[in-house]
Amino acid sequence: MASHESTYRATTRLGKWMDARLPMARLMHGQFVDFPTPRNINYLWTTGGILTFFLVLQIATGIVLAMHYVPSAAEAFNSVEHIRRNVNYGWLLRNMHAVGGSMFFLAVYIHIARGLYYGSYKAPREVLWILGVVILLLMMATAFMGYSLPWGQMSFWAVTVITNMFSSLDSIIPGLGTRIVQWLWGSYAVSGATLTRFYSLHYLLPFVIVGVVGLHVWALHVVGQNNPTGLDIKTASDSVPMTPHAVMKDAFALSVFVILFAWFVFYLPDYLGHHDNYVEANPLSTPPHIVPEWYFLPYYAILRAIPDKLLGVIAMFASVVILMFAPWLDTSRVRSSKYRPIYKWFFFLLVISVIALGYLGSKPPEGAYVFWARIFTAYYFIHFLVIMPIVGVIETPSNLPRSITESVLGAGGGPVKVKAPAAPETR
Amino acid sequence: MQREAALAHTADHPNRRDFIVIAAQAFAGVGAAAALWPFVHSMNPDASTQALASIEVDLAPIKEGQAITVSWRGKPVFIRYRTAEEVEKAKEVKLAELSDPSARNDVLPDKAPATDANRTKKGHESWLILVGICTHLGCIPKGQSLSDSKGEYGGWFCPCHGSHYDTAGRIRKGPAPRNLDVPPYEFTSDTRIKIG
C-alpha cells in the first residue's frame, strides 16, 4: 500500500538536474506529500508529529544549553543557575528544555496508549511497534541522564538509587553487581566522574533516537498507518494524500499542544520538577523523600511494590520490555478495541492501573500505598500475560464496517469495489 | 566460478581456504574485543580516585551516644560511640532473628556470623564503624543526628524505601538485603582510627 505511483514532477532546471542525481525531493514528496493516509484517522494520530517536534526542540535547545553548561561536580549546579540568570534568554532555553522533556513523555504515553487501543502493534506492524519500544527505552535513558546534570539533591540521589539497581546482581554472582556499579560511576560512589560520562551520553543518545525514529518512520511507511477501524486501506477512496489533509490536522493539534507547553514554560517552569533539586548535591545527606520525575513514577511504584531487591528491578524493566511482546500476546483477529466489547474494558483498566501506579509512586512506601501498588502491579502484568491472550480467544468481536470508507460515509457511501473481509488480517 | 568452488567444499570437506577464512575472522574478532577493552576500562575508577583509599579519624571529640559521619572514598562512613545500653541491646539479639546472618565485615570471612563482636573490634566494642550506605539502593540512612528517627530497632532508618537497622547496623526490617558494611579499619591508638 505504501508503494504508490510518484506524482513528483521536477519543474525547475535545478530540480531536474538534482532529480537525476540524488532524488531527495522525490523521496520526500512520495513519503510526506502524496503518501496515502487513512481518511478516518482522529486526533490521536497527531502525536507522531508532536513527538517529532519535541525531539527537534530538545536537540536544538540542548545544543545551545551545552555551550553554557559546565559538567563538573563543582560547577554544574552553579552553571545551571548561571544559565537561568545571566545567559541571554537562558531562562527560556532552560525552561523549554526541562519542560520539553515532560511534554515529550506526555505525548509518547498518549502515542503508546493509542497504539495499544487500536491494535497498532498487530501484524504487519510488529517491527514498527518494537522500534517504538526501543525509542521509549532510549528516551528513558536520555531523560534519566539529563536529569542528573543540574546536580541538585534529587539529581544526585536519583542517580544513586537507579545505578544501585545493578548492584542487585550481587545476589546472582557475588561482587559482579558492585563491579558494574563502580564501573558506571567511575568511582566508589556517585561523583564528578559519573556526571561527566552522563553528560557525554546525554549528548549522544538523542542522535541515536533520531536514527531509530528514522527506522520507525520507514517501517511505518512500508506497512502504512493504522486507523480507528483497524482496517487496511483497500481502495483509493479509503485514503487521502498526507499533504494537506494529515499535515494540516497535525499542525493544528501541535499548535494546541504547544499552548500547554508554553503555559508551563512561562508560568509554571518548576511545577513538574522537585524543589529539592534547587539544593546542591550533597553526597552525605539523603533528602527525606526521594521521588523521580512524574513520567517515571509508575515504574518506581512497581520497583517498590516488590519486597525483593533483584525481583523489583527485574519487574521494573520487564514492565517496559513486555510491551515488545504485545503483538504475540494479543490473540484477537481484530485490531481495533472499538470492535472488541470485552477487551475494551480491560484496556481502560490498564490505563487506570498505570495512572494509579503513578500516584502511588509519588507516595512514601508504607501501609496501604504498598498494598495498592502491589494490586496494580499485579494487574499490569496480568493484563499482558493473561488477559490479552485469553480475551482474544473467547471474545466475539462486534460487526466491523466493510471498509474505511464505509465507516466514514455509511454502508451506501463511497465506491466500495472490493468486498472487504471481516478480519483485517490473515492469521 | 569462485562461488561454485566454495560450494563444492562443504562442511564435510573443508579446504585450505575455509580454514584461512575462519582463522582470519577469529583473529579479527579477538582483535576487536581487545581494542574495545581500553574504552571500557577507562570508565573504571581512576588512579586518583583509588589513591584516596585511606583516611585517619580522631575519635577524641566524640562523646558517648554521639555519632559523626566522615567521607571515605566518596562514601559516608558512620562512626558511632554507642552507649552501654545500645551495646547490650545489640548483643542480646539472637542470630536466628537476623535476616542477614553474615557479619559483612571486610576483615572477616563471608561466613562469619553477624554477632555484635564480629561487627566491632575487640576491646573497642562501644565504637561501631560502618559504611553509611543503605544496602538496598544506596541512600544514606537517618540516625546519625540526635534528632533523627532511628527506626524501630534504635539504629538507623532509611527514609527512601523504609529499611530499619539495629544498634549493630544489621538489617531487621524492610527491603535492604544486607547488613550495613563494616569497612576495613584499625585503631592506631585508643582515640584514632585509620579507615581503608
Coordinates of C-alpha atoms in Angstrom, one line a residue:
Chain A
M1 CA 0.0 0.0 0.0
A2 CA 2.9 2.3 0.5
S3 CA 4.2 1.7 -3.0
H4 CA 2.2 4.1 -5.0
E5 CA 3.0 5.9 -8.3
S6 CA 5.0 9.0 -7.6
T7 CA 3.3 12.2 -8.7
Y8 CA 6.5 14.2 -8.2
R9 CA 7.5 16.3 -11.2
A10 CA 10.6 18.4 -11.0
T11 CA 9.8 21.8 -12.5
T12 CA 12.9 23.9 -12.3
R13 CA 16.2 23.2 -14.2
L14 CA 18.0 22.7 -10.9
G15 CA 15.2 20.4 -9.7
K16 CA 15.5 18.2 -12.8
W17 CA 19.3 18.2 -12.6
M18 CA 19.1 17.1 -8.9
D19 CA 16.3 14.6 -9.5
A20 CA 18.6 12.7 -12.0
R21 CA 21.5 12.6 -9.4
L22 CA 20.0 12.4 -5.9
P23 CA 16.2 12.3 -6.0
M24 CA 15.8 13.6 -2.4
A25 CA 12.9 15.8 -3.3
R26 CA 11.2 12.9 -4.9
L27 CA 11.6 10.8 -1.8
M28 CA 10.2 13.5 0.4
H29 CA 7.3 14.1 -1.9
G30 CA 6.4 10.4 -2.0
Q31 CA 6.7 9.9 1.7
F32 CA 5.3 13.1 3.1
V33 CA 3.2 14.8 0.4
D34 CA 1.2 12.4 -1.6
F35 CA 1.6 9.5 0.9
P36 CA -1.8 7.8 1.3
T37 CA -3.2 8.4 4.7
P38 CA -6.3 6.7 6.0
R39 CA -9.2 9.2 5.7
N40 CA -10.6 8.4 9.1
I41 CA -7.6 9.0 11.4
N42 CA -8.5 11.0 14.5
Y43 CA -6.6 13.5 16.6
L44 CA -4.7 10.7 18.4
W45 CA -2.8 10.2 15.2
T46 CA -1.3 13.7 15.5
T47 CA 1.0 12.6 18.4
G48 CA 3.7 11.3 15.9
G49 CA 4.1 14.8 14.6
I50 CA 4.1 16.3 18.1
L51 CA 6.8 13.9 19.1
T52 CA 8.9 14.8 16.1
F53 CA 8.6 18.5 17.0
F54 CA 9.7 17.9 20.6
L55 CA 12.7 15.7 19.6
V56 CA 13.9 18.5 17.3
L57 CA 13.2 21.1 20.0
Q58 CA 15.1 19.1 22.7
I59 CA 18.1 18.8 20.4
A60 CA 18.0 22.5 19.4
T61 CA 17.7 23.8 23.0
G62 CA 20.2 21.2 24.2
I63 CA 22.9 22.2 21.8
V64 CA 22.7 25.8 22.9
L65 CA 22.5 24.9 26.6
A66 CA 25.6 22.8 26.3
M67 CA 27.5 25.9 25.3
H68 CA 26.9 27.4 28.7
Y69 CA 26.7 24.3 31.0
V70 CA 29.8 23.1 32.9
P71 CA 29.8 19.4 33.5
S72 CA 31.8 19.2 36.8
A73 CA 30.7 18.3 40.3
A74 CA 32.0 21.7 41.5
E75 CA 30.4 23.9 38.8
A76 CA 27.4 22.1 37.4
F77 CA 24.8 23.4 39.9
N78 CA 26.1 26.9 39.6
S79 CA 26.3 26.8 35.8
V80 CA 22.6 25.9 35.6
E81 CA 21.8 28.9 37.8
H82 CA 24.1 31.0 35.6
I83 CA 22.1 29.9 32.6
R84 CA 18.9 30.9 34.2
R85 CA 20.1 34.3 35.5
N86 CA 22.9 35.6 33.3
V87 CA 22.8 34.0 29.8
N88 CA 20.7 35.9 27.4
Y89 CA 17.3 34.1 27.1
G90 CA 19.0 31.3 29.2
W91 CA 15.8 31.1 31.3
L92 CA 13.7 30.5 28.2
L93 CA 16.1 27.9 26.7
R94 CA 16.5 26.0 30.0
N95 CA 12.7 26.1 30.8
M96 CA 11.9 24.8 27.3
H97 CA 14.4 22.0 27.6
A98 CA 13.3 21.0 31.1
V99 CA 9.5 21.2 30.4
G100 CA 10.1 19.9 26.9
G101 CA 11.2 16.6 28.4
S102 CA 8.0 16.3 30.3
M103 CA 5.9 17.2 27.3
F104 CA 7.9 14.6 25.2
F105 CA 6.8 11.9 27.7
L106 CA 3.2 13.1 27.9
A107 CA 3.0 12.8 24.1
V108 CA 4.7 9.5 23.9
Y109 CA 2.4 8.0 26.6
I110 CA -0.6 9.1 24.6
H111 CA 1.0 7.7 21.4
I112 CA 1.6 4.3 23.1
A113 CA -1.9 4.2 24.6
R114 CA -3.4 4.9 21.1
G115 CA -1.3 2.1 19.7
L116 CA -2.5 -0.3 22.4
Y117 CA -6.2 0.7 22.0
Y118 CA -6.3 0.5 18.2
G119 CA -4.1 -2.6 18.0
S120 CA -1.4 -0.8 16.0
Y121 CA 1.1 -3.4 17.3
K122 CA -0.6 -6.2 15.4
A123 CA 0.6 -7.7 12.2
P124 CA 2.1 -6.4 10.0
R125 CA 3.2 -3.6 12.3
E126 CA 5.3 -5.7 14.8
V127 CA 8.7 -4.3 13.8
L128 CA 7.3 -0.8 13.8
W129 CA 6.0 -1.3 17.3
I130 CA 9.2 -2.9 18.6
L131 CA 11.2 0.1 17.3
G132 CA 8.8 2.3 19.2
V133 CA 9.6 0.4 22.4
V134 CA 13.3 0.8 21.7
I135 CA 12.7 4.6 21.3
L136 CA 10.9 4.6 24.6
L137 CA 13.9 2.9 26.3
L138 CA 16.3 5.3 24.7
M139 CA 14.1 8.2 25.8
M140 CA 14.1 6.9 29.4
A141 CA 17.9 6.6 29.5
T142 CA 18.3 10.1 27.9
A143 CA 15.9 11.7 30.4
F144 CA 17.5 10.0 33.4
M145 CA 21.0 11.1 32.4
G146 CA 19.7 14.6 31.6
Y147 CA 18.1 14.9 35.0
S148 CA 21.4 14.2 36.7
L149 CA 23.1 17.2 35.0
P150 CA 21.7 20.1 37.2
W151 CA 23.5 18.2 40.1
G152 CA 20.9 19.1 42.7
Q153 CA 19.9 16.8 45.6
M154 CA 17.2 14.9 43.5
S155 CA 19.6 14.6 40.6
F156 CA 22.3 13.1 42.8
W157 CA 20.1 10.7 44.7
A158 CA 18.1 9.6 41.6
V159 CA 21.4 8.6 40.0
T160 CA 22.4 6.8 43.2
V161 CA 19.2 4.9 43.5
I162 CA 18.9 3.9 39.8
T163 CA 22.6 2.9 39.3
N164 CA 22.5 0.9 42.6
M165 CA 19.8 -1.3 40.9
F166 CA 22.6 -3.0 39.1
S167 CA 24.2 -4.0 42.5
S168 CA 21.2 -6.4 42.9
L169 CA 23.2 -8.6 40.5
D170 CA 25.4 -9.4 43.6
S171 CA 22.7 -11.8 44.6
I172 CA 23.4 -13.9 41.5
I173 CA 27.2 -13.6 41.3
P174 CA 28.7 -12.0 44.4
G175 CA 30.8 -9.0 43.5
L176 CA 29.5 -8.7 39.9
G177 CA 26.9 -6.1 40.7
T178 CA 29.4 -4.0 42.7
R179 CA 31.9 -4.1 39.9
I180 CA 29.3 -3.0 37.4
V181 CA 28.1 -0.1 39.6
Q182 CA 31.7 1.1 40.2
W183 CA 32.3 0.9 36.5
L184 CA 29.2 3.0 35.9
W185 CA 30.2 5.6 38.5
G186 CA 33.9 5.7 37.7
S187 CA 34.4 5.8 41.4
Y188 CA 33.3 4.2 44.7
A189 CA 30.3 6.4 44.9
V190 CA 28.4 8.8 42.5
S191 CA 30.9 11.6 41.8
G192 CA 32.1 14.1 39.3
A193 CA 33.3 11.2 37.1
T194 CA 29.7 10.0 36.9
L195 CA 28.4 13.4 35.9
T196 CA 30.8 13.9 33.0
R197 CA 30.1 10.5 31.5
F198 CA 26.3 11.0 31.8
Y199 CA 26.8 14.4 30.1
S200 CA 28.6 12.8 27.2
L201 CA 25.9 10.1 26.8
H202 CA 23.1 12.6 27.3
Y203 CA 24.5 14.4 24.2
L204 CA 24.9 11.2 22.2
L205 CA 21.7 9.4 22.8
P206 CA 19.3 11.9 21.2
F207 CA 21.1 11.4 17.9
V208 CA 20.7 7.6 18.4
I209 CA 16.9 8.3 18.9
V210 CA 16.9 10.3 15.7
G211 CA 18.3 7.3 13.9
V212 CA 15.8 4.8 15.4
V213 CA 12.9 7.3 14.7
G214 CA 14.1 7.2 11.1
L215 CA 13.7 3.4 11.1
H216 CA 10.3 3.8 12.9
V217 CA 9.0 6.1 10.1
W218 CA 10.5 3.9 7.4
A219 CA 8.7 0.9 8.9
L220 CA 5.5 3.0 9.2
H221 CA 5.7 3.9 5.5
V222 CA 6.2 0.3 4.4
V223 CA 3.1 -1.1 6.2
G224 CA 1.0 2.1 6.2
Q225 CA -0.8 3.8 9.1
N226 CA -3.3 2.1 11.2
N227 CA -6.6 3.9 11.8
P228 CA -9.6 3.8 14.3
T229 CA -11.2 0.9 12.4
G230 CA -8.1 -1.1 12.3
L231 CA -8.9 -2.0 8.7
D232 CA -6.3 -1.8 5.9
I233 CA -6.5 0.7 3.0
K234 CA -8.1 -1.3 0.2
T235 CA -9.4 1.2 -2.3
A236 CA -8.4 4.7 -3.4
S237 CA -11.4 6.2 -1.5
D238 CA -10.1 4.8 1.8
S239 CA -7.2 7.2 1.8
V240 CA -6.3 10.9 1.3
P241 CA -2.9 12.4 0.5
M242 CA -0.9 13.2 3.6
T243 CA -0.4 16.8 2.4
P244 CA -2.5 18.8 3.1
H245 CA -5.0 16.6 4.9
A246 CA -3.0 14.9 7.7
V247 CA -0.3 17.6 7.8
M248 CA -2.9 20.4 8.5
K249 CA -4.5 18.3 11.2
D250 CA -1.1 17.6 12.7
A251 CA -0.3 21.4 12.6
F252 CA -3.5 22.3 14.4
A253 CA -3.0 19.7 17.1
L254 CA 0.6 20.7 17.5
S255 CA -0.4 24.3 18.0
V256 CA -2.9 23.3 20.7
F257 CA -0.3 21.1 22.4
V258 CA 2.3 23.9 22.3
I259 CA -0.1 26.2 24.1
L260 CA 0.0 23.7 27.0
F261 CA 3.8 23.6 26.7
A262 CA 4.1 27.4 26.7
W263 CA 1.8 27.6 29.7
F264 CA 4.3 25.5 31.7
V265 CA 7.4 27.2 30.2
F266 CA 6.2 30.7 31.0
Y267 CA 4.1 30.3 34.1
L268 CA 5.0 27.1 35.9
P269 CA 8.5 26.2 34.8
D270 CA 9.4 24.4 38.0
Y271 CA 6.0 22.8 38.7
L272 CA 6.9 19.5 37.1
G273 CA 10.2 19.3 38.9
H274 CA 11.1 19.0 42.6
H275 CA 12.1 21.8 44.9
D276 CA 14.9 19.6 46.5
N277 CA 16.7 19.9 43.1
Y278 CA 17.4 23.5 43.9
V279 CA 19.6 22.3 46.8
E280 CA 23.1 21.4 45.6
A281 CA 24.0 17.7 45.6
N282 CA 25.3 16.6 48.9
P283 CA 26.8 13.0 49.0
L284 CA 26.5 12.8 52.8
S285 CA 22.8 13.6 53.1
T286 CA 19.8 11.9 51.5
P287 CA 16.6 14.0 51.2
P288 CA 13.8 12.5 53.3
H289 CA 11.7 11.5 50.4
I290 CA 13.2 10.6 47.0
V291 CA 10.9 10.7 44.0
P292 CA 11.7 10.5 40.3
E293 CA 10.2 12.9 37.7
W294 CA 6.5 12.3 37.2
Y295 CA 7.0 10.3 34.0
F296 CA 8.9 7.6 35.9
L297 CA 6.6 7.3 38.8
P298 CA 4.7 4.2 37.6
Y299 CA 7.9 2.3 37.1
Y300 CA 9.1 3.5 40.5
A301 CA 5.9 2.2 42.1
I302 CA 6.5 -1.2 40.5
L303 CA 10.1 -1.3 41.8
R304 CA 9.0 -0.6 45.3
A305 CA 5.9 -2.9 45.3
I306 CA 8.1 -5.9 45.2
P307 CA 9.9 -6.7 48.5
D308 CA 12.9 -8.4 46.9
K309 CA 15.6 -6.1 45.6
L310 CA 16.5 -8.1 42.5
L311 CA 13.0 -9.1 41.6
G312 CA 11.9 -5.5 42.0
V313 CA 14.5 -4.3 39.5
I314 CA 13.6 -7.1 37.1
A315 CA 9.8 -6.3 37.3
M316 CA 10.5 -2.7 36.6
F317 CA 12.5 -3.4 33.4
A318 CA 10.0 -6.1 32.5
S319 CA 7.1 -3.6 32.6
V320 CA 8.6 -1.9 29.6
V321 CA 10.1 -4.9 27.8
I322 CA 6.8 -6.7 28.0
L323 CA 5.3 -4.2 25.5
M324 CA 7.6 -5.7 22.8
F325 CA 5.7 -9.0 23.1
A326 CA 2.3 -7.5 22.8
P327 CA 2.0 -8.4 19.0
W328 CA 2.2 -12.1 20.0
L329 CA 0.4 -11.9 23.3
D330 CA -2.7 -10.5 21.7
T331 CA -4.6 -13.4 20.1
S332 CA -7.5 -11.4 18.7
R333 CA -8.1 -11.3 15.0
V334 CA -9.5 -7.8 15.2
R335 CA -7.1 -4.9 15.6
S336 CA -9.2 -2.0 17.0
S337 CA -10.6 -2.2 20.5
K338 CA -13.6 -0.2 19.1
Y339 CA -14.9 -3.6 17.9
R340 CA -13.8 -5.6 21.0
P341 CA -16.6 -5.3 23.6
I342 CA -14.8 -7.2 26.4
Y343 CA -11.2 -6.2 25.8
K344 CA -12.1 -2.5 25.6
W345 CA -12.9 -2.5 29.4
F346 CA -9.7 -4.3 30.3
F347 CA -7.8 -1.7 28.3
F348 CA -9.3 1.1 30.4
L349 CA -8.5 -0.9 33.5
L350 CA -4.9 -0.9 32.3
V351 CA -4.9 2.8 31.8
I352 CA -6.3 3.3 35.3
S353 CA -3.7 0.9 36.8
V354 CA -0.8 2.9 35.2
I355 CA -2.2 6.2 36.4
A356 CA -2.8 4.7 39.9
L357 CA 0.8 3.4 39.9
G358 CA 2.0 6.9 39.1
Y359 CA 0.1 8.3 42.0
L360 CA 1.4 5.5 44.4
G361 CA 5.0 6.1 43.1
S362 CA 4.8 9.6 44.5
K363 CA 3.8 8.4 48.0
P364 CA 6.0 7.0 50.7
P365 CA 6.4 3.2 50.6
E366 CA 4.4 2.3 53.6
G367 CA 1.0 0.9 54.7
A368 CA -1.9 1.0 52.2
Y369 CA 0.2 2.6 49.5
V370 CA 2.3 -0.5 49.2
F371 CA -0.7 -2.8 49.3
W372 CA -2.4 -0.9 46.4
A373 CA 0.9 -0.7 44.5
R374 CA 1.1 -4.5 44.6
I375 CA -2.5 -4.8 43.4
F376 CA -2.0 -2.5 40.4
T377 CA 1.5 -4.0 39.6
A378 CA -0.2 -7.4 39.5
Y379 CA -2.9 -6.2 37.2
Y380 CA -0.3 -4.6 34.9
F381 CA 1.4 -7.9 34.3
I382 CA -1.8 -10.0 34.3
H383 CA -3.2 -7.7 31.6
F384 CA -0.4 -8.6 29.2
L385 CA 0.3 -12.1 30.2
V386 CA -3.2 -13.5 30.8
I387 CA -6.0 -11.1 29.6
M388 CA -4.5 -10.3 26.2
P389 CA -4.1 -14.0 25.2
I390 CA -7.4 -15.2 26.7
V391 CA -9.8 -12.4 25.8
G392 CA -8.6 -12.5 22.2
V393 CA -9.8 -16.2 22.0
I394 CA -13.1 -16.1 24.0
E395 CA -14.4 -12.7 22.8
T396 CA -16.8 -12.3 19.8
P397 CA -15.9 -9.0 18.1
S398 CA -18.8 -6.7 17.1
N399 CA -19.5 -6.2 13.4
L400 CA -16.8 -4.4 11.6
P401 CA -17.5 -1.9 8.7
R402 CA -16.6 -3.4 5.4
S403 CA -14.1 -0.7 4.6
I404 CA -12.6 2.6 6.0
T405 CA -14.8 4.5 3.5
E406 CA -18.0 2.7 4.8
S407 CA -17.0 3.6 8.4
V408 CA -17.0 7.2 7.4
L409 CA -19.8 7.5 4.9
G410 CA -22.1 4.7 5.9
A411 CA -23.0 1.5 4.1
G412 CA -24.2 3.1 0.9
G413 CA -21.5 5.7 0.6
G414 CA -18.3 5.6 -1.4
P415 CA -17.2 3.5 -4.2
V416 CA -16.5 0.3 -2.4
K417 CA -15.5 -2.0 -5.2
V418 CA -13.7 -4.8 -3.3
K419 CA -15.7 -6.9 -0.9
A420 CA -13.7 -6.5 2.3
P421 CA -13.3 -9.5 4.6
A422 CA -14.4 -9.1 8.2
A423 CA -10.9 -9.8 9.5
P424 CA -8.3 -7.2 8.7
E425 CA -5.5 -9.8 8.8
T426 CA -4.9 -13.4 7.9
R427 CA -3.6 -15.2 10.9
Chain B
M1 CA 33.3 -19.8 -10.8
Q2 CA 34.6 -19.0 -7.3
R3 CA 31.1 -19.4 -5.8
E4 CA 30.9 -22.9 -7.3
A5 CA 34.3 -23.8 -5.9
A6 CA 33.2 -22.6 -2.5
L7 CA 30.0 -24.7 -2.7
A8 CA 32.0 -27.8 -3.7
H9 CA 33.7 -27.8 -0.3
T10 CA 31.0 -28.2 2.3
A11 CA 31.4 -28.9 6.0
D12 CA 32.4 -32.5 5.3
H13 CA 35.3 -31.4 3.0
P14 CA 36.7 -28.2 4.3
N15 CA 39.6 -26.9 2.3
R16 CA 42.6 -24.6 3.0
R17 CA 40.6 -21.5 2.1
D18 CA 37.8 -22.3 4.7
F19 CA 40.5 -22.6 7.3
I20 CA 42.1 -19.3 6.4
V21 CA 38.7 -17.5 6.4
I22 CA 37.7 -18.9 9.8
A23 CA 41.2 -18.1 11.2
A24 CA 41.1 -14.6 9.9
Q25 CA 37.6 -14.0 11.3
A26 CA 38.6 -15.3 14.7
F27 CA 41.7 -13.1 14.7
A28 CA 39.7 -10.0 13.7
G29 CA 37.1 -10.8 16.4
V30 CA 39.6 -11.2 19.2
G31 CA 41.4 -8.1 18.0
A32 CA 38.2 -6.1 18.0
A33 CA 37.4 -7.3 21.5
A34 CA 40.9 -6.4 22.7
A35 CA 40.7 -3.0 21.2
L36 CA 37.4 -2.4 23.0
W37 CA 38.9 -3.0 26.4
P38 CA 40.7 0.3 26.8
F39 CA 37.4 2.1 26.2
V40 CA 35.6 0.0 28.7
H41 CA 38.4 0.1 31.3
S42 CA 38.8 3.9 31.0
M43 CA 35.4 4.1 32.8
N44 CA 36.6 2.2 35.9
P45 CA 37.7 4.2 39.0
D46 CA 40.9 6.0 38.0
A47 CA 44.3 6.2 39.8
S48 CA 43.5 9.5 41.6
T49 CA 40.2 8.0 42.9
Q50 CA 42.0 4.9 44.1
A51 CA 44.7 7.0 45.8
L52 CA 42.1 8.3 48.3
A53 CA 41.8 4.9 49.7
S54 CA 42.6 5.6 53.4
I55 CA 41.9 8.3 55.9
E56 CA 42.6 8.8 59.6
V57 CA 39.9 10.0 62.1
D58 CA 40.4 11.4 65.6
L59 CA 37.7 10.0 67.9
A60 CA 38.6 12.0 71.0
P61 CA 35.9 14.8 70.5
I62 CA 33.0 12.3 70.2
K63 CA 31.0 11.9 73.3
E64 CA 29.1 8.7 74.3
G65 CA 25.8 8.5 72.4
Q66 CA 27.1 10.7 69.7
A67 CA 27.8 9.8 66.1
I68 CA 29.7 11.5 63.3
T69 CA 29.9 10.9 59.6
V70 CA 33.2 11.1 57.7
S71 CA 33.8 10.7 54.0
W72 CA 35.9 7.8 52.8
R73 CA 36.3 7.1 49.0
G74 CA 33.4 9.5 48.4
K75 CA 31.2 7.3 50.7
P76 CA 29.8 8.4 54.1
V77 CA 31.2 6.3 57.0
F78 CA 29.2 6.3 60.2
I79 CA 31.2 6.4 63.4
R80 CA 29.0 5.9 66.5
Y81 CA 30.1 5.9 70.1
R82 CA 27.4 3.6 71.4
T83 CA 26.1 3.7 75.0
A84 CA 26.4 0.7 77.2
E85 CA 22.7 0.2 76.8
E86 CA 22.9 0.1 73.0
V87 CA 25.8 -2.4 73.0
E88 CA 23.8 -4.6 75.4
K89 CA 20.8 -4.4 73.1
A90 CA 22.9 -5.4 70.1
K91 CA 24.4 -8.4 72.0
E92 CA 21.1 -9.7 73.2
V93 CA 19.8 -10.3 69.6
K94 CA 19.8 -14.0 68.6
L95 CA 21.3 -14.9 65.2
A96 CA 18.0 -16.6 64.2
E97 CA 16.2 -13.2 64.3
L98 CA 18.5 -11.7 61.7
S99 CA 17.5 -11.7 58.0
D100 CA 21.2 -11.4 57.0
P101 CA 23.3 -13.7 59.3
S102 CA 26.7 -12.6 57.8
A103 CA 28.9 -10.2 59.7
R104 CA 29.7 -8.2 56.5
N105 CA 33.0 -7.2 58.0
D106 CA 35.7 -6.6 55.4
V107 CA 38.4 -8.3 57.5
L108 CA 36.4 -11.4 58.4
P109 CA 35.4 -14.3 56.1
D110 CA 32.0 -14.2 54.4
K111 CA 30.7 -16.9 56.7
A112 CA 31.4 -15.1 60.0
P113 CA 28.1 -14.8 61.9
A114 CA 26.7 -11.3 62.4
T115 CA 27.3 -11.2 66.2
D116 CA 28.0 -7.8 67.7
A117 CA 31.6 -8.9 68.4
N118 CA 32.1 -9.6 64.7
R119 CA 30.9 -6.2 63.8
T120 CA 33.2 -4.3 66.1
K121 CA 36.9 -4.5 67.2
K122 CA 37.8 -6.4 70.4
G123 CA 38.4 -4.0 73.3
H124 CA 36.6 -1.2 71.4
E125 CA 33.0 -2.6 71.5
S126 CA 31.4 0.8 72.1
W127 CA 32.7 2.0 68.7
L128 CA 30.6 1.0 65.7
I129 CA 32.1 1.9 62.3
L130 CA 30.0 1.3 59.2
V131 CA 29.7 2.4 55.6
G132 CA 26.6 4.6 55.9
I133 CA 25.0 3.4 52.7
C134 CA 21.8 1.5 52.7
T135 CA 22.4 -1.8 51.1
H136 CA 19.1 -1.5 49.2
L137 CA 19.5 1.3 46.7
G138 CA 22.3 3.4 48.2
C139 CA 20.5 6.1 50.2
I140 CA 22.1 7.4 53.5
P141 CA 20.0 6.1 56.4
K142 CA 18.9 8.5 59.1
G143 CA 20.0 8.1 62.7
Q144 CA 23.3 10.0 62.9
S145 CA 21.9 13.2 64.4
L146 CA 20.3 13.1 67.8
S147 CA 17.0 14.4 66.4
D148 CA 16.8 11.8 63.6
S149 CA 14.4 8.9 63.6
K150 CA 16.5 5.9 64.4
G151 CA 13.9 3.3 63.2
E152 CA 12.1 0.6 65.1
Y153 CA 15.4 -1.1 66.3
G154 CA 17.2 2.0 67.6
G155 CA 20.0 2.1 65.0
W156 CA 19.2 3.7 61.6
F157 CA 16.2 4.1 59.4
C158 CA 16.5 4.6 55.6
P159 CA 13.7 7.0 54.5
C160 CA 13.9 6.1 50.8
H161 CA 12.4 2.7 50.9
G162 CA 11.9 2.0 54.6
S163 CA 14.7 -0.2 55.8
H164 CA 15.3 -0.4 59.6
Y165 CA 18.8 -1.2 61.0
D166 CA 19.6 -2.1 64.7
T167 CA 22.3 -0.8 67.0
A168 CA 24.9 -3.0 65.3
G169 CA 23.8 -1.8 61.9
R170 CA 22.1 -5.1 61.0
I171 CA 19.1 -5.1 58.7
R172 CA 16.0 -6.0 60.7
K173 CA 13.0 -4.9 58.6
G174 CA 12.5 -3.5 55.0
P175 CA 13.7 -4.3 51.5
A176 CA 17.5 -4.0 52.1
P177 CA 19.2 -7.4 51.5
R178 CA 22.3 -7.0 53.7
N179 CA 23.6 -5.6 56.9
L180 CA 25.5 -2.3 56.6
D181 CA 29.1 -3.0 55.6
V182 CA 31.9 -2.7 58.1
P183 CA 34.8 -1.1 56.3
P184 CA 38.4 -2.2 56.8
Y185 CA 39.8 -0.1 59.7
E186 CA 42.1 -0.3 62.6
F187 CA 42.8 1.6 65.9
T188 CA 46.2 3.3 65.6
S189 CA 45.8 4.5 69.2
D190 CA 42.9 4.5 71.7
T191 CA 41.4 7.6 70.2
R192 CA 42.4 7.3 66.5
I193 CA 41.4 5.0 63.7
K194 CA 42.6 4.5 60.2
I195 CA 39.9 3.6 57.7
G196 CA 40.9 1.8 54.5

